[in-house]
């Protein structure tokens, strides 16, 4: 397995180190080989050279089986510049059309939802990752004047919907939730009567091929209510790009915050190159203090393994994470974990080896 590693900004390198430590441990235990190549993309390089994704770097990244990204975001760079280029351009250029965000409350992790536990908060969001309002279609008219007009167009294609829904149905089938296999489409068909009509029809068509999976539907506003009130209802959610962006932050909060949430930008096609990342930002004020929670970063590594041909190893890493959060850590907050960043990484490694 050839992995391109972008440790990135702030505390990104600290948490990436722990994820790689865990990868190294599990690879030895399970007997598979891997190779990492580091790329210094991020705020520092941008400030030094003006480059974010230098010419040819997408091809270089693509030559790897997958990409592991620590964090991006630099206090001296205007928010949005690095993210748009490094995250969004990579998603589009590598056609990473699935954004996978498990919303899983690990044992010992606190949720703001009263009376909900790990059995209640355990679902997965599959977000379409290349279309919708993210397509970058639009423009200005009479910019800067009192008559200014701006447009930002959401696009949905039959092909884009179909490939995402098919992947989501397969994922739901294989996840094989003992509570029942249910895929909930989250959209807004009552208002987006063109775009989400296509979305809805495509979903129904693909659903007809998966009689073993319950094909379900929620409007996005109702979904936000249920995620808080009855998260146990959900098994897998599939949704459009913009709504997916919003509900996955809600999901991250109910699973205990950005310190534990992980995500994947996946191109599942043969030869596709996917990118995995912890959801927490670069947390610049904690840089170098060895206090940031690496659980999200290690979870992203578990997902990388799961999706890159080592699912058994990924499952073991996930179990080790749960053992550590459930029995060792005091909290998931920076500085209050009871352990340092590197000690948490060590704990996961020893849980794997035991
Ligand atoms: C995410 C992020 C990105 C998005 C930003 C940083 C461009 O919020 O991965 O969810 O909007 O997709
Ligand atoms: Mg987001």
mmCIF file of C-alpha atoms and ligand atoms in Angstrom:
data_model
loop_
_atom_site.group_PDB
_atom_site.id
_atom_site.type_symbol
_atom_site.label_atom_id
_atom_site.label_comp_id
_atom_site.label_asym_id
_atom_site.label_seq_id
_atom_site.Cartn_x
_atom_site.Cartn_y
_atom_site.Cartn_z
ATOM 1 C CA UNK A 1 0.000 0.000 0.000
ATOM 2 C CA UNK A 2 1.483 3.330 -1.116
ATOM 3 C CA UNK A 3 0.235 6.242 0.966
ATOM 4 C CA UNK A 4 0.826 9.945 0.291
ATOM 5 C CA UNK A 5 0.948 11.713 3.643
ATOM 6 C CA UNK A 6 0.155 15.408 3.976
ATOM 7 C CA UNK A 7 0.663 16.217 7.675
ATOM 8 C CA UNK A 8 -0.367 19.824 6.993
ATOM 9 C CA UNK A 9 -0.623 22.713 9.417
ATOM 10 C CA UNK A 10 -0.743 23.331 13.146
ATOM 11 C CA UNK A 11 -1.332 20.154 15.099
ATOM 12 C CA UNK A 12 -1.824 18.141 11.873
ATOM 13 C CA UNK A 13 1.710 16.677 12.017
ATOM 14 C CA UNK A 14 1.289 15.666 15.685
ATOM 15 C CA UNK A 15 -1.883 13.675 15.105
ATOM 16 C CA UNK A 16 -0.619 12.277 11.791
ATOM 17 C CA UNK A 17 2.417 10.866 13.595
ATOM 18 C CA UNK A 18 0.116 8.884 15.911
ATOM 19 C CA UNK A 19 -1.970 7.595 13.006
ATOM 20 C CA UNK A 20 1.187 6.391 11.239
ATOM 21 C CA UNK A 21 2.429 4.822 14.480
ATOM 22 C CA UNK A 22 -0.797 2.821 14.626
ATOM 23 C CA UNK A 23 -0.480 1.904 10.936
ATOM 24 C CA UNK A 24 3.038 0.677 11.565
ATOM 25 C CA UNK A 25 1.932 -1.456 14.507
ATOM 26 C CA UNK A 26 -1.029 -3.050 12.746
ATOM 27 C CA UNK A 27 0.955 -3.670 9.557
ATOM 28 C CA UNK A 28 3.506 -5.684 11.527
ATOM 29 C CA UNK A 29 0.823 -7.574 13.446
ATOM 30 C CA UNK A 30 -1.210 -8.390 10.345
ATOM 31 C CA UNK A 31 1.738 -8.792 7.995
ATOM 32 C CA UNK A 32 1.080 -6.294 5.232
ATOM 33 C CA UNK A 33 3.531 -3.855 3.718
ATOM 34 C CA UNK A 34 3.079 -0.133 3.265
ATOM 35 C CA UNK A 35 5.122 2.804 2.079
ATOM 36 C CA UNK A 36 4.583 6.468 2.889
ATOM 37 C CA UNK A 37 5.705 9.570 1.010
ATOM 38 C CA UNK A 38 5.395 12.894 2.760
ATOM 39 C CA UNK A 39 4.208 16.101 1.062
ATOM 40 C CA UNK A 40 4.744 19.454 2.786
ATOM 41 C CA UNK A 41 1.558 21.092 1.457
ATOM 42 C CA UNK A 42 -0.190 23.582 3.710
ATOM 43 C CA UNK A 43 0.004 27.083 5.100
ATOM 44 C CA UNK A 44 3.740 27.266 5.729
ATOM 45 C CA UNK A 45 4.661 26.271 2.207
ATOM 46 C CA UNK A 46 2.050 28.639 0.803
ATOM 47 C CA UNK A 47 3.444 31.549 2.802
ATOM 48 C CA UNK A 48 6.988 30.628 1.760
ATOM 49 C CA UNK A 49 6.453 29.939 -1.938
ATOM 50 C CA UNK A 50 2.894 30.936 -2.848
ATOM 51 C CA UNK A 51 2.160 27.349 -3.837
ATOM 52 C CA UNK A 52 -0.707 25.271 -2.461
ATOM 53 C CA UNK A 53 -0.874 22.378 -4.901
ATOM 54 C CA UNK A 54 2.263 22.867 -7.007
ATOM 55 C CA UNK A 55 2.167 21.921 -10.717
ATOM 56 C CA UNK A 56 2.175 18.188 -11.186
ATOM 57 C CA UNK A 57 1.377 17.426 -7.573
ATOM 58 C CA UNK A 58 -2.048 16.010 -8.332
ATOM 59 C CA UNK A 59 -0.365 13.491 -10.625
ATOM 60 C CA UNK A 60 2.154 12.710 -7.919
ATOM 61 C CA UNK A 61 -0.630 12.171 -5.391
ATOM 62 C CA UNK A 62 -2.538 10.032 -7.863
ATOM 63 C CA UNK A 63 0.423 7.698 -8.158
ATOM 64 C CA UNK A 64 -0.374 6.561 -4.603
ATOM 65 C CA UNK A 65 -3.109 4.173 -3.523
ATOM 66 C CA UNK A 66 -4.462 6.768 -1.149
ATOM 67 C CA UNK A 67 -3.758 10.008 0.682
ATOM 68 C CA UNK A 68 -3.697 10.710 4.395
ATOM 69 C CA UNK A 69 -4.234 14.356 5.361
ATOM 70 C CA UNK A 70 -3.551 15.662 8.884
ATOM 71 C CA UNK A 71 -5.084 19.140 8.949
ATOM 72 C CA UNK A 72 -4.998 22.373 7.017
ATOM 73 C CA UNK A 73 -5.583 25.941 8.148
ATOM 74 C CA UNK A 74 -2.968 28.527 9.070
ATOM 75 C CA UNK A 75 -3.559 31.624 11.242
ATOM 76 C CA UNK A 76 -1.701 33.837 8.724
ATOM 77 C CA UNK A 77 -3.671 32.641 5.714
ATOM 78 C CA UNK A 78 -7.174 33.915 5.053
ATOM 79 C CA UNK A 79 -9.654 31.086 5.755
ATOM 80 C CA UNK A 80 -10.856 29.322 2.619
ATOM 81 C CA UNK A 81 -7.791 29.712 0.422
ATOM 82 C CA UNK A 82 -6.005 26.547 1.491
ATOM 83 C CA UNK A 83 -9.194 24.525 1.966
ATOM 84 C CA UNK A 84 -10.563 25.347 -1.479
ATOM 85 C CA UNK A 85 -7.382 24.395 -3.223
ATOM 86 C CA UNK A 86 -6.126 21.467 -1.184
ATOM 87 C CA UNK A 87 -9.428 19.889 -0.245
ATOM 88 C CA UNK A 88 -11.922 20.857 -2.899
ATOM 89 C CA UNK A 89 -9.589 20.770 -5.887
ATOM 90 C CA UNK A 90 -8.267 17.380 -4.853
ATOM 91 C CA UNK A 91 -11.817 16.062 -4.443
ATOM 92 C CA UNK A 92 -12.707 17.200 -7.952
ATOM 93 C CA UNK A 93 -9.464 16.348 -9.711
ATOM 94 C CA UNK A 94 -9.330 12.844 -8.245
ATOM 95 C CA UNK A 95 -13.096 12.445 -8.624
ATOM 96 C CA UNK A 96 -13.533 11.493 -4.981
ATOM 97 C CA UNK A 97 -17.279 11.344 -5.308
ATOM 98 C CA UNK A 98 -18.040 9.785 -1.944
ATOM 99 C CA UNK A 99 -17.581 11.625 1.334
ATOM 100 C CA UNK A 100 -17.835 9.047 4.099
ATOM 101 C CA UNK A 101 -18.489 10.231 7.643
ATOM 102 C CA UNK A 102 -19.221 7.675 10.334
ATOM 103 C CA UNK A 103 -21.139 9.181 13.254
ATOM 104 C CA UNK A 104 -20.191 6.787 15.996
ATOM 105 C CA UNK A 105 -20.089 7.552 19.695
ATOM 106 C CA UNK A 106 -17.159 5.621 21.134
ATOM 107 C CA UNK A 107 -17.467 4.273 24.685
ATOM 108 C CA UNK A 108 -16.311 6.776 27.291
ATOM 109 C CA UNK A 109 -16.843 9.747 24.975
ATOM 110 C CA UNK A 110 -19.298 12.379 26.104
ATOM 111 C CA UNK A 111 -22.200 13.373 23.864
ATOM 112 C CA UNK A 112 -24.309 16.488 24.409
ATOM 113 C CA UNK A 113 -27.404 14.315 23.817
ATOM 114 C CA UNK A 114 -28.972 13.439 27.151
ATOM 115 C CA UNK A 115 -29.540 9.727 27.776
ATOM 116 C CA UNK A 116 -27.943 8.619 24.492
ATOM 117 C CA UNK A 117 -25.066 6.174 24.398
ATOM 118 C CA UNK A 118 -22.847 4.275 21.947
ATOM 119 C CA UNK A 119 -25.738 1.972 20.989
ATOM 120 C CA UNK A 120 -27.895 4.953 20.002
ATOM 121 C CA UNK A 121 -25.340 7.025 18.115
ATOM 122 C CA UNK A 122 -23.914 4.730 15.486
ATOM 123 C CA UNK A 123 -24.713 5.589 11.890
ATOM 124 C CA UNK A 124 -22.893 6.610 8.747
ATOM 125 C CA UNK A 125 -23.385 9.565 6.432
ATOM 126 C CA UNK A 126 -22.552 9.089 2.758
ATOM 127 C CA UNK A 127 -22.311 12.535 1.203
ATOM 128 C CA UNK A 128 -22.111 13.088 -2.542
ATOM 129 C CA UNK A 129 -18.835 14.977 -2.917
ATOM 130 C CA UNK A 130 -18.565 16.493 -6.410
ATOM 131 C CA UNK A 131 -21.848 18.202 -7.348
ATOM 132 C CA UNK A 132 -24.544 20.478 -5.940
ATOM 133 C CA UNK A 133 -23.565 24.001 -4.826
ATOM 134 C CA UNK A 134 -19.930 22.888 -4.708
ATOM 135 C CA UNK A 135 -19.627 22.733 -8.503
ATOM 136 C CA UNK A 136 -18.382 26.315 -8.615
ATOM 137 C CA UNK A 137 -20.934 27.458 -11.174
ATOM 138 C CA UNK A 138 -22.101 31.044 -10.971
ATOM 139 C CA UNK A 139 -20.910 34.583 -11.200
ATOM 140 C CA UNK A 140 -21.447 38.226 -10.530
ATOM 141 C CA UNK A 141 -23.218 40.916 -12.453
ATOM 142 C CA UNK A 142 -22.499 44.578 -11.704
ATOM 143 C CA UNK A 143 -20.216 43.522 -8.890
ATOM 144 C CA UNK A 144 -19.608 46.165 -6.259
ATOM 145 C CA UNK A 145 -22.549 48.321 -7.336
ATOM 146 C CA UNK A 146 -25.947 48.803 -5.742
ATOM 147 C CA UNK A 147 -27.428 46.636 -8.506
ATOM 148 C CA UNK A 148 -25.135 43.734 -7.853
ATOM 149 C CA UNK A 149 -26.371 40.227 -8.595
ATOM 150 C CA UNK A 150 -24.665 36.962 -7.617
ATOM 151 C CA UNK A 151 -25.596 33.450 -8.667
ATOM 152 C CA UNK A 152 -24.378 30.107 -7.370
ATOM 153 C CA UNK A 153 -25.909 27.179 -9.192
ATOM 154 C CA UNK A 154 -26.489 23.743 -7.741
ATOM 155 C CA UNK A 155 -26.088 20.926 -10.239
ATOM 156 C CA UNK A 156 -27.199 17.326 -9.947
ATOM 157 C CA UNK A 157 -26.446 14.799 -12.648
ATOM 158 C CA UNK A 158 -28.016 11.430 -13.245
ATOM 159 C CA UNK A 159 -24.586 9.834 -13.348
ATOM 160 C CA UNK A 160 -23.398 11.622 -10.200
ATOM 161 C CA UNK A 161 -26.503 10.625 -8.247
ATOM 162 C CA UNK A 162 -26.543 7.092 -9.512
ATOM 163 C CA UNK A 163 -22.941 6.220 -8.691
ATOM 164 C CA UNK A 164 -23.240 7.704 -5.228
ATOM 165 C CA UNK A 165 -26.530 5.985 -4.419
ATOM 166 C CA UNK A 166 -25.303 2.644 -5.729
ATOM 167 C CA UNK A 167 -22.227 2.909 -3.537
ATOM 168 C CA UNK A 168 -24.419 3.828 -0.550
ATOM 169 C CA UNK A 169 -26.729 0.857 -1.100
ATOM 170 C CA UNK A 170 -23.744 -1.499 -1.368
ATOM 171 C CA UNK A 171 -22.269 0.029 1.773
ATOM 172 C CA UNK A 172 -25.552 -0.392 3.666
ATOM 173 C CA UNK A 173 -25.892 -3.970 2.493
ATOM 174 C CA UNK A 174 -22.363 -4.831 3.620
ATOM 175 C CA UNK A 175 -22.604 -2.922 6.885
ATOM 176 C CA UNK A 176 -25.322 -5.433 7.650
ATOM 177 C CA UNK A 177 -26.684 -3.637 10.704
ATOM 178 C CA UNK A 178 -28.280 -6.222 13.010
ATOM 179 C CA UNK A 179 -31.019 -3.665 13.751
ATOM 180 C CA UNK A 180 -31.979 -3.776 10.041
ATOM 181 C CA UNK A 181 -30.481 -2.420 6.833
ATOM 182 C CA UNK A 182 -31.889 1.019 6.135
ATOM 183 C CA UNK A 183 -30.650 3.695 3.742
ATOM 184 C CA UNK A 184 -32.213 7.105 4.298
ATOM 185 C CA UNK A 185 -32.031 9.624 1.474
ATOM 186 C CA UNK A 186 -31.824 13.116 2.952
ATOM 187 C CA UNK A 187 -32.850 15.908 0.572
ATOM 188 C CA UNK A 188 -35.471 18.619 0.142
ATOM 189 C CA UNK A 189 -37.853 17.351 -2.509
ATOM 190 C CA UNK A 190 -40.716 19.554 -1.322
ATOM 191 C CA UNK A 191 -38.864 22.719 -2.340
ATOM 192 C CA UNK A 192 -36.072 21.792 -4.766
ATOM 193 C CA UNK A 193 -38.614 20.535 -7.247
ATOM 194 C CA UNK A 194 -36.202 20.118 -10.177
ATOM 195 C CA UNK A 195 -32.829 19.181 -8.769
ATOM 196 C CA UNK A 196 -34.100 16.982 -6.001
ATOM 197 C CA UNK A 197 -36.719 15.481 -8.248
ATOM 198 C CA UNK A 198 -33.852 14.013 -10.254
ATOM 199 C CA UNK A 199 -32.171 13.006 -7.003
ATOM 200 C CA UNK A 200 -35.341 11.308 -5.761
ATOM 201 C CA UNK A 201 -36.122 9.469 -8.990
ATOM 202 C CA UNK A 202 -32.569 8.203 -9.284
ATOM 203 C CA UNK A 203 -32.670 6.998 -5.679
ATOM 204 C CA UNK A 204 -35.897 5.061 -6.312
ATOM 205 C CA UNK A 205 -34.441 3.456 -9.405
ATOM 206 C CA UNK A 206 -31.280 2.290 -7.696
ATOM 207 C CA UNK A 207 -33.307 1.176 -4.655
ATOM 208 C CA UNK A 208 -35.233 -1.272 -6.836
ATOM 209 C CA UNK A 209 -32.000 -3.265 -7.228
ATOM 210 C CA UNK A 210 -31.594 -3.642 -3.451
ATOM 211 C CA UNK A 211 -34.683 -5.324 -2.071
ATOM 212 C CA UNK A 212 -32.792 -6.341 1.099
ATOM 213 C CA UNK A 213 -32.221 -2.679 2.067
ATOM 214 C CA UNK A 214 -35.061 -0.474 3.289
ATOM 215 C CA UNK A 215 -35.055 2.661 1.106
ATOM 216 C CA UNK A 216 -36.155 5.532 3.306
ATOM 217 C CA UNK A 217 -36.478 9.302 2.886
ATOM 218 C CA UNK A 218 -36.203 12.366 5.201
ATOM 219 C CA UNK A 219 -36.305 16.034 4.395
ATOM 220 C CA UNK A 220 -33.060 17.606 5.570
ATOM 221 C CA UNK A 221 -34.672 19.848 8.193
ATOM 222 C CA UNK A 222 -36.503 16.888 9.714
ATOM 223 C CA UNK A 223 -33.262 14.896 9.625
ATOM 224 C CA UNK A 224 -31.630 17.562 11.821
ATOM 225 C CA UNK A 225 -34.390 17.064 14.372
ATOM 226 C CA UNK A 226 -34.141 13.266 14.318
ATOM 227 C CA UNK A 227 -30.360 13.262 14.547
ATOM 228 C CA UNK A 228 -30.739 15.022 17.888
ATOM 229 C CA UNK A 229 -33.932 13.402 19.131
ATOM 230 C CA UNK A 230 -33.689 9.836 17.771
ATOM 231 C CA UNK A 231 -30.217 9.216 16.356
ATOM 232 C CA UNK A 232 -30.757 5.477 16.904
ATOM 233 C CA UNK A 233 -33.213 5.570 13.990
ATOM 234 C CA UNK A 234 -30.423 5.897 11.442
ATOM 235 C CA UNK A 235 -28.324 3.206 9.860
ATOM 236 C CA UNK A 236 -26.901 4.879 6.737
ATOM 237 C CA UNK A 237 -27.825 8.304 5.385
ATOM 238 C CA UNK A 238 -27.081 9.313 1.810
ATOM 239 C CA UNK A 239 -27.324 12.972 0.896
ATOM 240 C CA UNK A 240 -26.345 15.757 -1.450
ATOM 241 C CA UNK A 241 -23.127 17.698 -1.052
ATOM 242 C CA UNK A 242 -24.251 20.893 0.697
ATOM 243 C CA UNK A 243 -26.725 19.256 3.061
ATOM 244 C CA UNK A 244 -24.117 16.602 3.738
ATOM 245 C CA UNK A 245 -21.606 19.247 4.746
ATOM 246 C CA UNK A 246 -24.045 20.680 7.261
ATOM 247 C CA UNK A 247 -25.423 17.503 8.795
ATOM 248 C CA UNK A 248 -21.970 15.952 9.186
ATOM 249 C CA UNK A 249 -20.909 18.792 11.476
ATOM 250 C CA UNK A 250 -24.045 18.143 13.494
ATOM 251 C CA UNK A 251 -23.082 14.480 13.442
ATOM 252 C CA UNK A 252 -19.545 15.260 14.619
ATOM 253 C CA UNK A 253 -20.950 17.114 17.612
ATOM 254 C CA UNK A 254 -23.273 14.331 18.727
ATOM 255 C CA UNK A 255 -20.423 11.818 18.478
ATOM 256 C CA UNK A 256 -18.318 13.884 20.838
ATOM 257 C CA UNK A 257 -16.737 16.561 18.702
ATOM 258 C CA UNK A 258 -14.071 17.190 16.134
ATOM 259 C CA UNK A 259 -11.451 15.386 18.224
ATOM 260 C CA UNK A 260 -13.056 12.050 17.427
ATOM 261 C CA UNK A 261 -14.720 12.484 14.006
ATOM 262 C CA UNK A 262 -13.045 11.205 10.850
ATOM 263 C CA UNK A 263 -13.879 11.413 7.192
ATOM 264 C CA UNK A 264 -12.944 9.958 3.853
ATOM 265 C CA UNK A 265 -13.057 11.455 0.363
ATOM 266 C CA UNK A 266 -13.356 8.323 -1.667
ATOM 267 C CA UNK A 267 -13.010 7.433 -5.317
ATOM 268 C CA UNK A 268 -14.130 3.804 -5.178
ATOM 269 C CA UNK A 269 -13.516 3.123 -8.874
ATOM 270 C CA UNK A 270 -10.675 0.775 -9.871
ATOM 271 C CA UNK A 271 -7.423 2.705 -9.559
ATOM 272 C CA UNK A 272 -9.186 5.546 -7.719
ATOM 273 C CA UNK A 273 -7.178 7.528 -5.191
ATOM 274 C CA UNK A 274 -8.989 8.409 -1.955
ATOM 275 C CA UNK A 275 -8.104 10.819 0.839
ATOM 276 C CA UNK A 276 -8.692 10.296 4.576
ATOM 277 C CA UNK A 277 -8.607 12.952 7.272
ATOM 278 C CA UNK A 278 -9.541 13.701 10.865
ATOM 279 C CA UNK A 279 -12.282 16.340 10.960
ATOM 280 C CA UNK A 280 -10.705 18.541 13.615
ATOM 281 C CA UNK A 281 -8.903 21.575 12.265
ATOM 282 C CA UNK A 282 -5.269 22.507 12.640
ATOM 283 C CA UNK A 283 -5.852 23.986 16.150
ATOM 284 C CA UNK A 284 -2.900 26.383 15.786
ATOM 285 C CA UNK A 285 -2.894 27.504 19.407
ATOM 286 C CA UNK A 286 -2.105 23.968 20.572
ATOM 287 C CA UNK A 287 0.712 23.388 18.054
ATOM 288 C CA UNK A 288 3.680 21.556 19.506
ATOM 289 C CA UNK A 289 2.077 21.013 22.902
ATOM 290 C CA UNK A 290 1.327 17.307 22.438
ATOM 291 C CA UNK A 291 -2.159 17.752 23.901
ATOM 292 C CA UNK A 292 -4.476 17.307 20.907
ATOM 293 C CA UNK A 293 -6.653 14.213 20.791
ATOM 294 C CA UNK A 294 -5.364 11.899 18.030
ATOM 295 C CA UNK A 295 -8.430 9.623 18.152
ATOM 296 C CA UNK A 296 -9.970 11.286 15.069
ATOM 297 C CA UNK A 297 -6.693 10.905 13.201
ATOM 298 C CA UNK A 298 -6.392 7.251 14.191
ATOM 299 C CA UNK A 299 -10.048 6.700 13.208
ATOM 300 C CA UNK A 300 -9.237 8.169 9.782
ATOM 301 C CA UNK A 301 -6.440 5.609 9.514
ATOM 302 C CA UNK A 302 -8.892 2.832 10.457
ATOM 303 C CA UNK A 303 -11.148 4.040 7.649
ATOM 304 C CA UNK A 304 -8.216 4.151 5.220
ATOM 305 C CA UNK A 305 -7.430 0.534 6.029
ATOM 306 C CA UNK A 306 -11.072 -0.491 5.782
ATOM 307 C CA UNK A 307 -11.429 1.082 2.345
ATOM 308 C CA UNK A 308 -7.987 0.188 0.988
ATOM 309 C CA UNK A 309 -8.130 -3.574 1.039
ATOM 310 C CA UNK A 310 -7.324 -4.178 4.726
ATOM 311 C CA UNK A 311 -10.805 -4.207 6.304
ATOM 312 C CA UNK A 312 -9.890 -6.715 9.035
ATOM 313 C CA UNK A 313 -6.993 -4.512 10.142
ATOM 314 C CA UNK A 314 -9.232 -1.441 10.043
ATOM 315 C CA UNK A 315 -11.766 -3.220 12.266
ATOM 316 C CA UNK A 316 -9.028 -4.115 14.761
ATOM 317 C CA UNK A 317 -7.868 -0.501 14.946
ATOM 318 C CA UNK A 318 -11.446 0.593 15.578
ATOM 319 C CA UNK A 319 -11.782 -1.929 18.409
ATOM 320 C CA UNK A 320 -8.492 -0.744 19.911
ATOM 321 C CA UNK A 321 -9.728 2.861 19.765
ATOM 322 C CA UNK A 322 -12.920 1.892 21.626
ATOM 323 C CA UNK A 323 -10.927 0.065 24.272
ATOM 324 C CA UNK A 324 -8.774 3.148 24.841
ATOM 325 C CA UNK A 325 -11.618 5.697 24.894
ATOM 326 C CA UNK A 326 -13.753 3.404 27.037
ATOM 327 C CA UNK A 327 -11.217 2.416 29.647
ATOM 328 C CA UNK A 328 -8.239 4.780 29.610
ATOM 329 C CA UNK A 329 -8.917 8.373 28.636
ATOM 330 C CA UNK A 330 -10.445 10.880 31.052
ATOM 331 C CA UNK A 331 -11.903 13.110 28.353
ATOM 332 C CA UNK A 332 -11.588 13.837 24.666
ATOM 333 C CA UNK A 333 -10.656 17.470 25.204
ATOM 334 C CA UNK A 334 -7.228 18.892 24.489
ATOM 335 C CA UNK A 335 -5.170 18.924 27.676
ATOM 336 C CA UNK A 336 -7.752 16.969 29.645
ATOM 337 C CA UNK A 337 -7.401 13.529 28.121
ATOM 338 C CA UNK A 338 -5.345 12.263 31.033
ATOM 339 C CA UNK A 339 -2.624 11.505 28.478
ATOM 340 C CA UNK A 340 -0.653 13.367 25.864
ATOM 341 C CA UNK A 341 -1.212 13.024 22.108
ATOM 342 C CA UNK A 342 1.650 10.551 21.777
ATOM 343 C CA UNK A 343 0.596 8.576 24.849
ATOM 344 C CA UNK A 344 -2.887 8.082 23.386
ATOM 345 C CA UNK A 345 -1.226 6.756 20.211
ATOM 346 C CA UNK A 346 0.861 4.393 22.353
ATOM 347 C CA UNK A 347 -2.251 3.208 24.186
ATOM 348 C CA UNK A 348 -3.954 2.319 20.910
ATOM 349 C CA UNK A 349 -0.830 0.455 19.786
ATOM 350 C CA UNK A 350 -0.644 -1.525 23.012
ATOM 351 C CA UNK A 351 -4.370 -2.275 22.838
ATOM 352 C CA UNK A 352 -3.710 -3.710 19.367
ATOM 353 C CA UNK A 353 -0.844 -5.829 20.551
ATOM 354 C CA UNK A 354 -2.617 -7.202 23.634
HETATM 355 C C1 LIG B 1 -15.750 19.465 5.006
HETATM 356 C C2 LIG B 1 -15.351 20.901 5.074
HETATM 357 C C3 LIG B 1 -15.120 21.427 3.664
HETATM 358 C C4 LIG B 1 -16.434 21.333 2.898
HETATM 359 C C5 LIG B 1 -14.573 22.871 3.584
HETATM 360 C C6 LIG B 1 -13.338 23.024 4.453
HETATM 361 C C7 LIG B 1 -14.288 23.311 2.190
HETATM 362 O O1 LIG B 1 -16.299 21.642 5.764
HETATM 363 O O2 LIG B 1 -14.941 18.653 4.539
HETATM 364 O O3 LIG B 1 -16.853 19.130 5.447
HETATM 365 O O4 LIG B 1 -17.230 22.266 2.887
HETATM 366 O O5 LIG B 1 -16.680 20.284 2.317
HETATM 367 MG MG1 LIG B 2 -17.864 20.447 6.565
#
